[in-house]
Every structure is written in C-alpha cells, then in structure tokens.
PDB file of C-alpha atoms in Angstrom:
ATOM      1  CA  UNK E   1     108.070 148.242 111.659  1.00 57.00           C
ATOM      2  CA  UNK E   2     107.872 149.434 108.043  1.00 67.00           C
ATOM      3  CA  UNK E   3     105.401 152.239 107.433  1.00 75.00           C
ATOM      4  CA  UNK E   4     104.650 151.172 103.867  1.00 81.00           C
ATOM      5  CA  UNK E   5     103.750 147.841 102.318  1.00 86.00           C
ATOM      6  CA  UNK E   6     105.336 146.277  99.245  1.00 86.00           C
ATOM      7  CA  UNK E   7     101.949 146.400  97.514  1.00 89.00           C
ATOM      8  CA  UNK E   8     101.779 150.167  98.024  1.00 87.00           C
ATOM      9  CA  UNK E   9     105.223 150.571  96.504  1.00 87.00           C
ATOM     10  CA  UNK E  10     104.180 148.504  93.502  1.00 89.00           C
ATOM     11  CA  UNK E  11     101.067 150.622  92.967  1.00 88.00           C
ATOM     12  CA  UNK E  12     103.099 153.824  93.262  1.00 88.00           C
ATOM     13  CA  UNK E  13     105.552 152.538  90.653  1.00 89.00           C
ATOM     14  CA  UNK E  14     102.665 151.517  88.379  1.00 88.00           C
ATOM     15  CA  UNK E  15     101.197 155.037  88.517  1.00 87.00           C
ATOM     16  CA  UNK E  16     104.536 156.493  87.440  1.00 87.00           C
ATOM     17  CA  UNK E  17     105.075 153.936  84.669  1.00 88.00           C
ATOM     18  CA  UNK E  18     101.561 154.346  83.229  1.00 89.00           C
ATOM     19  CA  UNK E  19     101.271 158.107  83.679  1.00 86.00           C
ATOM     20  CA  UNK E  20      98.254 158.114  85.953  1.00 86.00           C
ATOM     21  CA  UNK E  21      95.865 156.191  88.169  1.00 87.00           C
ATOM     22  CA  UNK E  22      93.684 154.884  85.349  1.00 87.00           C
ATOM     23  CA  UNK E  23      96.565 153.216  83.550  1.00 87.00           C
ATOM     24  CA  UNK E  24      97.980 151.857  86.813  1.00 83.00           C
ATOM     25  CA  UNK E  25      94.582 150.427  87.692  1.00 87.00           C
ATOM     26  CA  UNK E  26      94.551 148.268  84.563  1.00 87.00           C
ATOM     27  CA  UNK E  27      98.188 147.228  85.039  1.00 86.00           C
ATOM     28  CA  UNK E  28      97.846 145.980  88.628  1.00 84.00           C
ATOM     29  CA  UNK E  29      94.239 144.729  88.259  1.00 89.00           C
ATOM     30  CA  UNK E  30      92.941 146.981  91.044  1.00 88.00           C
ATOM     31  CA  UNK E  31      90.234 149.613  91.010  1.00 89.00           C
ATOM     32  CA  UNK E  32      91.336 153.188  90.398  1.00 87.00           C
ATOM     33  CA  UNK E  33      90.150 154.215  93.857  1.00 89.00           C
ATOM     34  CA  UNK E  34      92.215 151.408  95.438  1.00 91.00           C
ATOM     35  CA  UNK E  35      95.382 152.572  93.665  1.00 87.00           C
ATOM     36  CA  UNK E  36      94.692 156.210  94.583  1.00 88.00           C
ATOM     37  CA  UNK E  37      94.101 155.285  98.206  1.00 90.00           C
ATOM     38  CA  UNK E  38      97.314 153.208  98.335  1.00 88.00           C
ATOM     39  CA  UNK E  39      99.429 156.129  97.105  1.00 87.00           C
ATOM     40  CA  UNK E  40      97.724 158.519  99.516  1.00 89.00           C
ATOM     41  CA  UNK E  41      98.459 156.186 102.434  1.00 89.00           C
ATOM     42  CA  UNK E  42     102.063 155.916 101.249  1.00 87.00           C
ATOM     43  CA  UNK E  43     102.486 159.704 101.166  1.00 86.00           C
ATOM     44  CA  UNK E  44     100.791 160.035 104.554  1.00 88.00           C
ATOM     45  CA  UNK E  45     102.971 157.370 106.167  1.00 86.00           C
ATOM     46  CA  UNK E  46     106.173 158.869 104.764  1.00 86.00           C
ATOM     47  CA  UNK E  47     105.012 162.488 105.180  1.00 89.00           C
ATOM     48  CA  UNK E  48     106.433 163.207 101.730  1.00 87.00           C
ATOM     49  CA  UNK E  49     104.595 164.397  98.610  1.00 90.00           C
ATOM     50  CA  UNK E  50     105.431 161.877  95.876  1.00 86.00           C
ATOM     51  CA  UNK E  51     103.123 162.839  93.007  1.00 87.00           C
ATOM     52  CA  UNK E  52     101.512 165.917  91.515  1.00 87.00           C
ATOM     53  CA  UNK E  53      98.317 165.353  89.552  1.00 84.00           C
ATOM     54  CA  UNK E  54      97.659 167.665  86.613  1.00 85.00           C
ATOM     55  CA  UNK E  55      94.480 166.785  84.760  1.00 80.00           C
ATOM     56  CA  UNK E  56      94.540 163.032  84.268  1.00 80.00           C
ATOM     57  CA  UNK E  57      98.312 162.799  84.432  1.00 86.00           C
ATOM     58  CA  UNK E  58     100.427 162.106  87.518  1.00 84.00           C
ATOM     59  CA  UNK E  59     103.949 163.537  87.703  1.00 87.00           C
ATOM     60  CA  UNK E  60     106.763 162.746  90.114  1.00 89.00           C
ATOM     61  CA  UNK E  61     107.902 165.442  92.509  1.00 88.00           C
ATOM     62  CA  UNK E  62     111.648 165.855  93.089  1.00 90.00           C
ATOM     63  CA  UNK E  63     111.277 163.906  96.330  1.00 89.00           C
ATOM     64  CA  UNK E  64     109.232 161.339  94.458  1.00 85.00           C
ATOM     65  CA  UNK E  65     112.053 160.779  91.950  1.00 88.00           C
ATOM     66  CA  UNK E  66     114.499 160.043  94.750  1.00 90.00           C
ATOM     67  CA  UNK E  67     112.060 157.755  96.570  1.00 88.00           C
ATOM     68  CA  UNK E  68     111.169 155.887  93.352  1.00 87.00           C
ATOM     69  CA  UNK E  69     114.815 154.914  92.715  1.00 88.00           C
ATOM     70  CA  UNK E  70     114.960 153.298  96.160  1.00 87.00           C
ATOM     71  CA  UNK E  71     111.539 151.719  95.753  1.00 86.00           C
ATOM     72  CA  UNK E  72     112.503 150.093  92.445  1.00 86.00           C
ATOM     73  CA  UNK E  73     115.444 148.409  94.178  1.00 86.00           C
ATOM     74  CA  UNK E  74     113.118 147.171  96.952  1.00 86.00           C
ATOM     75  CA  UNK E  75     110.575 145.786  94.452  1.00 85.00           C
ATOM     76  CA  UNK E  76     113.312 144.107  92.416  1.00 82.00           C
ATOM     77  CA  UNK E  77     114.793 142.441  95.508  1.00 80.00           C
ATOM     78  CA  UNK E  78     111.358 141.219  96.575  1.00 81.00           C
ATOM     79  CA  UNK E  79     110.882 139.712  93.120  1.00 78.00           C
ATOM     80  CA  UNK E  80     114.240 137.932  93.422  1.00 72.00           C
ATOM     81  CA  UNK E  81     113.280 136.509  96.823  1.00 77.00           C
ATOM     82  CA  UNK E  82     110.041 135.155  95.367  1.00 75.00           C
ATOM     83  CA  UNK E  83     111.958 133.647  92.443  1.00 66.00           C
ATOM     84  CA  UNK E  84     114.430 131.932  94.778  1.00 65.00           C
ATOM     85  CA  UNK E  85     111.536 130.560  96.820  1.00 69.00           C
ATOM     86  CA  UNK E  86     109.886 129.205  93.673  1.00 61.00           C
ATOM     87  CA  UNK E  87     113.131 127.489  92.672  1.00 55.00           C
ATOM     88  CA  UNK E  88     113.487 125.905  96.107  1.00 60.00           C
ATOM     89  CA  UNK E  89     109.885 124.735  96.177  1.00 64.00           C
ATOM     90  CA  UNK E  90     110.050 123.243  92.692  1.00 59.00           C
ATOM     91  CA  UNK E  91     113.368 121.441  93.246  1.00 68.00           C
ATOM     92  CA  UNK E  92     115.121 120.471  90.036  1.00 74.00           C
ATOM     93  CA  UNK E  93     114.496 122.883  87.159  1.00 83.00           C
ATOM     94  CA  UNK E  94     112.952 121.434  84.012  1.00 82.00           C
ATOM     95  CA  UNK E  95     114.947 123.633  81.596  1.00 88.00           C
ATOM     96  CA  UNK E  96     118.371 125.273  81.658  1.00 93.00           C
ATOM     97  CA  UNK E  97     118.915 128.124  79.180  1.00 95.00           C
ATOM     98  CA  UNK E  98     122.482 129.121  78.325  1.00 96.00           C
ATOM     99  CA  UNK E  99     123.807 131.862  76.042  1.00 95.00           C
ATOM    100  CA  UNK E 100     127.251 130.940  74.692  1.00 95.00           C
ATOM    101  CA  UNK E 101     129.701 133.204  72.884  1.00 94.00           C
ATOM    102  CA  UNK E 102     130.631 131.484  69.620  1.00 93.00           C
ATOM    103  CA  UNK E 103     134.357 131.625  70.385  1.00 93.00           C
ATOM    104  CA  UNK E 104     134.047 129.478  73.526  1.00 95.00           C
ATOM    105  CA  UNK E 105     135.769 126.067  73.008  1.00 94.00           C
ATOM    106  CA  UNK E 106     133.042 123.634  72.035  1.00 93.00           C
ATOM    107  CA  UNK E 107     134.769 120.577  73.493  1.00 93.00           C
ATOM    108  CA  UNK E 108     134.582 122.138  76.976  1.00 95.00           C
ATOM    109  CA  UNK E 109     130.933 123.056  76.510  1.00 96.00           C
ATOM    110  CA  UNK E 110     130.053 119.538  75.332  1.00 96.00           C
ATOM    111  CA  UNK E 111     131.915 117.922  78.230  1.00 96.00           C
ATOM    112  CA  UNK E 112     129.943 120.038  80.712  1.00 96.00           C
ATOM    113  CA  UNK E 113     126.661 119.207  78.958  1.00 96.00           C
ATOM    114  CA  UNK E 114     127.548 115.503  78.934  1.00 95.00           C
ATOM    115  CA  UNK E 115     128.087 115.694  82.691  1.00 93.00           C
ATOM    116  CA  UNK E 116     124.649 117.298  83.115  1.00 91.00           C
ATOM    117  CA  UNK E 117     123.048 114.692  80.870  1.00 90.00           C
ATOM    118  CA  UNK E 118     124.398 111.913  83.065  1.00 89.00           C
ATOM    119  CA  UNK E 119     123.099 113.511  86.241  1.00 86.00           C
ATOM    120  CA  UNK E 120     119.828 114.975  84.949  1.00 85.00           C
ATOM    121  CA  UNK E 121     118.854 113.156  81.729  1.00 84.00           C
ATOM    122  CA  UNK E 122     115.303 114.569  81.658  1.00 81.00           C
ATOM    123  CA  UNK E 123     116.306 118.238  81.857  1.00 85.00           C
ATOM    124  CA  UNK E 124     115.873 120.244  78.652  1.00 89.00           C
ATOM    125  CA  UNK E 125     118.873 122.332  77.561  1.00 94.00           C
ATOM    126  CA  UNK E 126     118.460 125.445  75.408  1.00 96.00           C
ATOM    127  CA  UNK E 127     121.653 126.884  73.898  1.00 95.00           C
ATOM    128  CA  UNK E 128     121.716 130.272  72.200  1.00 95.00           C
ATOM    129  CA  UNK E 129     124.830 131.222  70.220  1.00 92.00           C
ATOM    130  CA  UNK E 130     125.844 134.841  70.685  1.00 91.00           C
ATOM    131  CA  UNK E 131     128.575 137.323  69.797  1.00 88.00           C
ATOM    132  CA  UNK E 132     130.122 139.992  72.049  1.00 83.00           C
ATOM    133  CA  UNK E 133     127.325 141.723  74.033  1.00 86.00           C
ATOM    134  CA  UNK E 134     124.569 139.384  72.835  1.00 87.00           C
ATOM    135  CA  UNK E 135     124.918 136.974  75.769  1.00 89.00           C
ATOM    136  CA  UNK E 136     124.815 139.858  78.259  1.00 88.00           C
ATOM    137  CA  UNK E 137     121.609 141.197  76.744  1.00 89.00           C
ATOM    138  CA  UNK E 138     119.952 137.779  76.931  1.00 91.00           C
ATOM    139  CA  UNK E 139     121.027 137.424  80.564  1.00 90.00           C
ATOM    140  CA  UNK E 140     119.922 140.868  81.738  1.00 88.00           C
ATOM    141  CA  UNK E 141     116.572 140.417  79.956  1.00 88.00           C
ATOM    142  CA  UNK E 142     116.101 137.075  81.785  1.00 87.00           C
ATOM    143  CA  UNK E 143     115.945 135.133  78.506  1.00 92.00           C
ATOM    144  CA  UNK E 144     118.678 132.778  79.759  1.00 94.00           C
ATOM    145  CA  UNK E 145     119.853 131.513  83.144  1.00 93.00           C
ATOM    146  CA  UNK E 146     123.580 131.603  82.373  1.00 95.00           C
ATOM    147  CA  UNK E 147     125.792 133.456  79.908  1.00 95.00           C
ATOM    148  CA  UNK E 148     129.276 132.687  78.620  1.00 95.00           C
ATOM    149  CA  UNK E 149     130.523 136.070  77.466  1.00 93.00           C
ATOM    150  CA  UNK E 150     133.614 138.175  76.877  1.00 90.00           C
ATOM    151  CA  UNK E 151     132.174 141.296  78.519  1.00 87.00           C
ATOM    152  CA  UNK E 152     131.931 141.226  82.316  1.00 86.00           C
ATOM    153  CA  UNK E 153     129.065 143.233  83.815  1.00 83.00           C
ATOM    154  CA  UNK E 154     129.298 145.131  87.101  1.00 79.00           C
ATOM    155  CA  UNK E 155     127.139 143.694  89.873  1.00 75.00           C
ATOM    156  CA  UNK E 156     126.684 140.297  88.163  1.00 81.00           C
ATOM    157  CA  UNK E 157     127.999 136.979  89.504  1.00 84.00           C
ATOM    158  CA  UNK E 158     131.027 136.391  87.302  1.00 89.00           C
ATOM    159  CA  UNK E 159     133.513 133.507  87.039  1.00 93.00           C
ATOM    160  CA  UNK E 160     136.611 133.696  84.855  1.00 93.00           C
ATOM    161  CA  UNK E 161     136.722 130.730  82.460  1.00 95.00           C
ATOM    162  CA  UNK E 162     139.523 130.956  79.895  1.00 94.00           C
ATOM    163  CA  UNK E 163     141.469 133.127  77.467  1.00 94.00           C
ATOM    164  CA  UNK E 164     140.851 132.763  73.737  1.00 94.00           C
ATOM    165  CA  UNK E 165     143.756 133.478  71.381  1.00 94.00           C
ATOM    166  CA  UNK E 166     142.966 135.174  68.061  1.00 94.00           C
ATOM    167  CA  UNK E 167     145.335 135.344  65.101  1.00 94.00           C
ATOM    168  CA  UNK E 168     145.085 137.340  61.883  1.00 94.00           C
ATOM    169  CA  UNK E 169     144.761 135.008  58.892  1.00 95.00           C
ATOM    170  CA  UNK E 170     144.001 135.056  55.187  1.00 96.00           C
ATOM    171  CA  UNK E 171     143.943 132.570  52.306  1.00 97.00           C
ATOM    172  CA  UNK E 172     147.505 131.766  51.101  1.00 96.00           C
ATOM    173  CA  UNK E 173     146.741 133.476  47.755  1.00 95.00           C
ATOM    174  CA  UNK E 174     145.603 136.713  49.385  1.00 95.00           C
ATOM    175  CA  UNK E 175     147.633 139.812  48.347  1.00 94.00           C
ATOM    176  CA  UNK E 176     148.684 140.376  51.973  1.00 94.00           C
ATOM    177  CA  UNK E 177     150.753 137.201  51.786  1.00 94.00           C
ATOM    178  CA  UNK E 178     152.630 138.428  48.728  1.00 91.00           C
ATOM    179  CA  UNK E 179     154.600 141.011  50.726  1.00 85.00           C
ATOM    180  CA  UNK E 180     157.965 139.993  52.136  1.00 85.00           C
ATOM    181  CA  UNK E 181     158.160 142.671  54.866  1.00 90.00           C
ATOM    182  CA  UNK E 182     156.046 142.437  58.058  1.00 92.00           C
ATOM    183  CA  UNK E 183     152.637 144.074  57.668  1.00 92.00           C
ATOM    184  CA  UNK E 184     151.618 147.207  59.554  1.00 89.00           C
ATOM    185  CA  UNK E 185     148.072 147.924  60.726  1.00 85.00           C
ATOM    186  CA  UNK E 186     147.922 150.738  58.176  1.00 85.00           C
ATOM    187  CA  UNK E 187     148.506 148.191  55.409  1.00 87.00           C
ATOM    188  CA  UNK E 188     145.824 145.893  56.844  1.00 87.00           C
ATOM    189  CA  UNK E 189     143.293 148.709  56.606  1.00 86.00           C
ATOM    190  CA  UNK E 190     143.758 148.797  52.848  1.00 88.00           C
ATOM    191  CA  UNK E 191     142.206 145.330  52.562  1.00 91.00           C
ATOM    192  CA  UNK E 192     138.788 143.885  53.336  1.00 92.00           C
ATOM    193  CA  UNK E 193     138.288 142.561  56.857  1.00 92.00           C
ATOM    194  CA  UNK E 194     135.630 139.947  57.614  1.00 92.00           C
ATOM    195  CA  UNK E 195     134.025 140.656  60.997  1.00 90.00           C
ATOM    196  CA  UNK E 196     131.270 139.047  63.043  1.00 89.00           C
ATOM    197  CA  UNK E 197     128.299 141.210  64.002  1.00 86.00           C
ATOM    198  CA  UNK E 198     127.472 141.791  67.672  1.00 82.00           C
ATOM    199  CA  UNK E 199     124.337 139.697  68.301  1.00 80.00           C
ATOM    200  CA  UNK E 200     122.903 142.200  70.809  1.00 73.00           C
ATOM    201  CA  UNK E 201     119.962 144.184  69.438  1.00 70.00           C
ATOM    202  CA  UNK E 202     120.040 147.215  71.746  1.00 61.00           C
ATOM    203  CA  UNK E 203     123.558 147.394  73.201  1.00 57.00           C
ATOM    204  CA  UNK E 204     125.889 146.453  70.373  1.00 55.00           C
ATOM    205  CA  UNK E 205     129.532 146.601  71.337  1.00 52.00           C
ATOM    206  CA  UNK E 206     132.608 147.402  69.238  1.00 48.00           C
ATOM    207  CA  UNK E 207     135.464 145.602  70.955  1.00 45.00           C
ATOM    208  CA  UNK E 208     138.179 146.938  68.693  1.00 44.00           C
ATOM    209  CA  UNK E 209     137.979 144.210  66.053  1.00 49.00           C
ATOM    210  CA  UNK E 210     136.658 146.529  63.315  1.00 46.00           C
ATOM    211  CA  UNK E 211     139.889 148.115  62.167  1.00 55.00           C
ATOM    212  CA  UNK E 212     139.405 148.046  58.412  1.00 57.00           C
ATOM    213  CA  UNK E 213     137.748 150.774  56.331  1.00 67.00           C
ATOM    214  CA  UNK E 214     136.580 148.006  53.970  1.00 80.00           C
ATOM    215  CA  UNK E 215     134.770 145.215  55.712  1.00 84.00           C
ATOM    216  CA  UNK E 216     132.100 142.590  55.294  1.00 90.00           C
ATOM    217  CA  UNK E 217     130.005 141.794  58.336  1.00 89.00           C
ATOM    218  CA  UNK E 218     128.499 138.376  59.000  1.00 91.00           C
ATOM    219  CA  UNK E 219     126.335 136.975  61.780  1.00 88.00           C
ATOM    220  CA  UNK E 220     128.290 133.855  62.733  1.00 90.00           C
ATOM    221  CA  UNK E 221     131.898 132.894  63.275  1.00 91.00           C
ATOM    222  CA  UNK E 222     131.604 129.931  60.896  1.00 93.00           C
ATOM    223  CA  UNK E 223     130.597 132.346  58.091  1.00 93.00           C
ATOM    224  CA  UNK E 224     133.697 134.421  58.769  1.00 94.00           C
ATOM    225  CA  UNK E 225     135.927 131.320  58.599  1.00 95.00           C
ATOM    226  CA  UNK E 226     134.274 130.223  55.341  1.00 96.00           C
ATOM    227  CA  UNK E 227     134.643 133.643  53.720  1.00 95.00           C
ATOM    228  CA  UNK E 228     138.307 133.984  54.617  1.00 96.00           C
ATOM    229  CA  UNK E 229     138.880 130.435  53.358  1.00 96.00           C
ATOM    230  CA  UNK E 230     137.310 131.512  50.041  1.00 96.00           C
ATOM    231  CA  UNK E 231     139.770 134.442  49.819  1.00 96.00           C
ATOM    232  CA  UNK E 232     137.189 137.213  50.322  1.00 95.00           C
ATOM    233  CA  UNK E 233     139.304 138.993  52.918  1.00 94.00           C
ATOM    234  CA  UNK E 234     141.291 138.577  56.129  1.00 94.00           C
ATOM    235  CA  UNK E 235     140.041 138.172  59.702  1.00 93.00           C
ATOM    236  CA  UNK E 236     141.058 137.739  63.315  1.00 93.00           C
ATOM    237  CA  UNK E 237     139.922 134.203  64.157  1.00 94.00           C
ATOM    238  CA  UNK E 238     140.220 131.938  67.233  1.00 94.00           C
ATOM    239  CA  UNK E 239     143.355 129.870  66.718  1.00 93.00           C
ATOM    240  CA  UNK E 240     141.837 126.743  68.316  1.00 91.00           C
ATOM    241  CA  UNK E 241     138.897 126.720  65.892  1.00 93.00           C
ATOM    242  CA  UNK E 242     140.959 127.120  62.721  1.00 95.00           C
ATOM    243  CA  UNK E 243     143.667 124.515  63.403  1.00 94.00           C
ATOM    244  CA  UNK E 244     142.397 122.196  60.625  1.00 94.00           C
ATOM    245  CA  UNK E 245     142.420 125.096  58.133  1.00 95.00           C
ATOM    246  CA  UNK E 246     145.959 126.042  59.120  1.00 95.00           C
ATOM    247  CA  UNK E 247     147.083 122.422  58.863  1.00 95.00           C
ATOM    248  CA  UNK E 248     145.730 121.905  55.325  1.00 95.00           C
ATOM    249  CA  UNK E 249     146.970 125.365  54.245  1.00 93.00           C
ATOM    250  CA  UNK E 250     143.498 126.769  53.551  1.00 95.00           C
ATOM    251  CA  UNK E 251     144.340 129.601  55.942  1.00 96.00           C
ATOM    252  CA  UNK E 252     147.720 131.124  56.693  1.00 95.00           C
ATOM    253  CA  UNK E 253     148.722 133.503  59.522  1.00 95.00           C
ATOM    254  CA  UNK E 254     149.567 137.013  58.401  1.00 95.00           C
ATOM    255  CA  UNK E 255     153.109 138.231  58.972  1.00 93.00           C
ATOM    256  CA  UNK E 256     152.356 141.247  61.171  1.00 93.00           C
ATOM    257  CA  UNK E 257     154.901 143.785  62.327  1.00 90.00           C
ATOM    258  CA  UNK E 258     153.426 143.709  65.845  1.00 86.00           C
ATOM    259  CA  UNK E 259     150.468 142.283  67.720  1.00 80.00           C
ATOM    260  CA  UNK E 260     150.434 138.943  65.945  1.00 82.00           C
ATOM    261  CA  UNK E 261     147.941 137.563  68.461  1.00 88.00           C
ATOM    262  CA  UNK E 262     145.070 138.978  70.492  1.00 90.00           C
ATOM    263  CA  UNK E 263     143.603 137.538  73.658  1.00 91.00           C
ATOM    264  CA  UNK E 264     139.964 137.588  74.746  1.00 91.00           C
ATOM    265  CA  UNK E 265     138.909 136.524  78.254  1.00 94.00           C
ATOM    266  CA  UNK E 266     135.628 134.664  78.655  1.00 95.00           C
ATOM    267  CA  UNK E 267     133.412 134.624  81.742  1.00 95.00           C
ATOM    268  CA  UNK E 268     130.463 132.603  83.024  1.00 95.00           C
ATOM    269  CA  UNK E 269     127.816 134.950  84.414  1.00 94.00           C
ATOM    270  CA  UNK E 270     124.549 134.616  86.304  1.00 91.00           C
ATOM    271  CA  UNK E 271     122.356 137.423  87.620  1.00 85.00           C
ATOM    272  CA  UNK E 272     121.796 135.661  90.946  1.00 78.00           C
ATOM    273  CA  UNK E 273     123.479 132.398  91.961  1.00 77.00           C
ATOM    274  CA  UNK E 274     120.797 131.682  94.580  1.00 73.00           C
ATOM    275  CA  UNK E 275     118.143 131.525  91.862  1.00 77.00           C
ATOM    276  CA  UNK E 276     119.923 128.744  89.999  1.00 83.00           C
ATOM    277  CA  UNK E 277     118.504 125.276  90.563  1.00 86.00           C
ATOM    278  CA  UNK E 278     120.596 122.105  91.039  1.00 89.00           C
ATOM    279  CA  UNK E 279     121.124 121.697  87.283  1.00 91.00           C
ATOM    280  CA  UNK E 280     122.431 125.235  86.810  1.00 93.00           C
ATOM    281  CA  UNK E 281     124.675 124.905  89.862  1.00 92.00           C
ATOM    282  CA  UNK E 282     126.075 121.580  88.639  1.00 92.00           C
ATOM    283  CA  UNK E 283     126.746 122.950  85.142  1.00 95.00           C
ATOM    284  CA  UNK E 284     128.479 126.023  86.580  1.00 95.00           C
ATOM    285  CA  UNK E 285     130.744 124.071  88.905  1.00 94.00           C
ATOM    286  CA  UNK E 286     131.701 121.481  86.308  1.00 95.00           C
ATOM    287  CA  UNK E 287     132.417 124.009  83.551  1.00 96.00           C
ATOM    288  CA  UNK E 288     134.632 126.086  85.856  1.00 95.00           C
ATOM    289  CA  UNK E 289     136.481 122.920  86.886  1.00 94.00           C
ATOM    290  CA  UNK E 290     136.985 121.899  83.236  1.00 95.00           C
ATOM    291  CA  UNK E 291     138.377 125.319  82.321  1.00 94.00           C
ATOM    292  CA  UNK E 292     140.686 125.390  85.355  1.00 92.00           C
ATOM    293  CA  UNK E 293     142.130 121.986  84.387  1.00 88.00           C
ATOM    294  CA  UNK E 294     142.411 122.690  80.659  1.00 83.00           C
ATOM    295  CA  UNK E 295     146.063 122.600  79.512  1.00 78.00           C
ATOM    296  CA  UNK E 296     147.405 126.062  78.745  1.00 63.00           C
TER     297      UNK E 296
END
C-alpha cells in the first residue's frame, strides 16, 4: 500500500514550483493550511525532510530534489492515464491536429487525409506546416497530436516514413553555372545561399544546411524555391518538389565535385500511442502503409 497519495505529491510539487505555501494554495485551489498539512503528512509517511522553510519561501532539501524528480514522473504518468481514459470515454475525437514538415510529399499527405475524410467526414483536421525542430516543439508542448518531422526524439513513439532527396540548384543564369569544372563546397560558400528558418521558437536546430557565409533566410520552402527561381541565390531543395522547375529550365542542378545529393529521413511521431483516438490511429496506419508502398 502506498504511503503517499497522488494529491499530496501534486501539492508538494506546487509548493516547489510557486516558491512557498501561499503560492501553491492559489495554484491548487486549496487553503494554505491544507497544502501545509499535505506536505507534512508526506514527509512523515516517507520519514524524509523534503522542504526547508526560510521566511515565506520554501526550499528543496537535497533529498527533496531527488524525490521531486521521481514524483514528477509519477504525476506525469497519472496525467497520461487520465488522458487515455478521457479518450476512451469520448470515443471518436472531434479534432486531429498534425504538424507536418514542409518537405514531406504532399501527395502522400493528401491521400492519407482523403482516407480519413471517407471514414470520419465530420472530424476537423488542423495542419500546421513546420521546418526542422518546429514539429517536435509543437508535439512536446501538446499543441498537436501527431508530428511528421526529420528529427527523431528519444522516448517518443516514432515510425520511419520516407527519405527525402535534396539537390543543390540555382537559376541557369547564376554565376555558379558559368564554371566548367565541378564546384567545391569552398566555392559554394562564396555565393548567397537561400535557407529555410527552423520554425521552432525555443529549440531551433541547425541541421547542417547553413553552409554559406552569405545567406538569406526565409520562413517557408515555397519562398526558397521562388527566390532561387528569381536568381537571388542557390539552395538545397527537395528534388520531388522542384521537378516542374527543372523540367522548364527555371532551375538547374549545380555541378558539384562531391555530395551532389543529400538525404533527409522523415518520421511520424506521437507522444503516446494509447492516447490517440480512432481517427489518429487510422491516419497513422494509413500514412505508414502509403509510405511503405511508395515506389523508390
């Protein structure tokens, strides 16, 4: 039998987060004496001093720091259990929120959404375009239910989807195309590179695409394609998305000495598969199936 209740752990955590019993009282909507009594009972049951009170402030002891790390995991797991129960009790979710890296093939995304529309026509879909770590940030902050991203996170449910090929291109009139010998990376750095900004706000990620000393940074892939097409610079762009530009000679692959292509793996991630409702599960399964059957 557990010596402490989940409610006591939550009050203890609230005291730490709000620096004292008064702040915790307002946060958990309990009287200050109730919060104080809960922490006292917790310390008594565990026979460990968790907090030291100095004036109106409460400070963690060394033992308290260790215990808090374990308690936070317990509280988080309890929250997940409650969320799963809510999903099960409500049945089909009313909204599915998905963060999608801009380089993911749109035809695959639209096929998966069409499948969902046929099965669940009343469900609302919210798509958020992202770049690099942006999808991860939205997922970990619980803004979205699913994330299609190029950066796999440890401890997150993760399914491999596909590899995206990038090629270095520029407008046919760009000076880089005037050279007859293959280009080195040192020569590329002498020219402006158009790059797409990481859409994450707190954990921006440089994935090695920013090689040029001169560069213009844009927020969306389509802006990068437009700028390179207007001869403002060169860029590494997804080959599948620029096929029409290559065909009509608006863009032309650069003649590189080495590394003419780059590959980026994309994943479908979810913080907890059990918390996904029927719509999220159906989307996940169908998208993985589409990617597995996509011609190489």
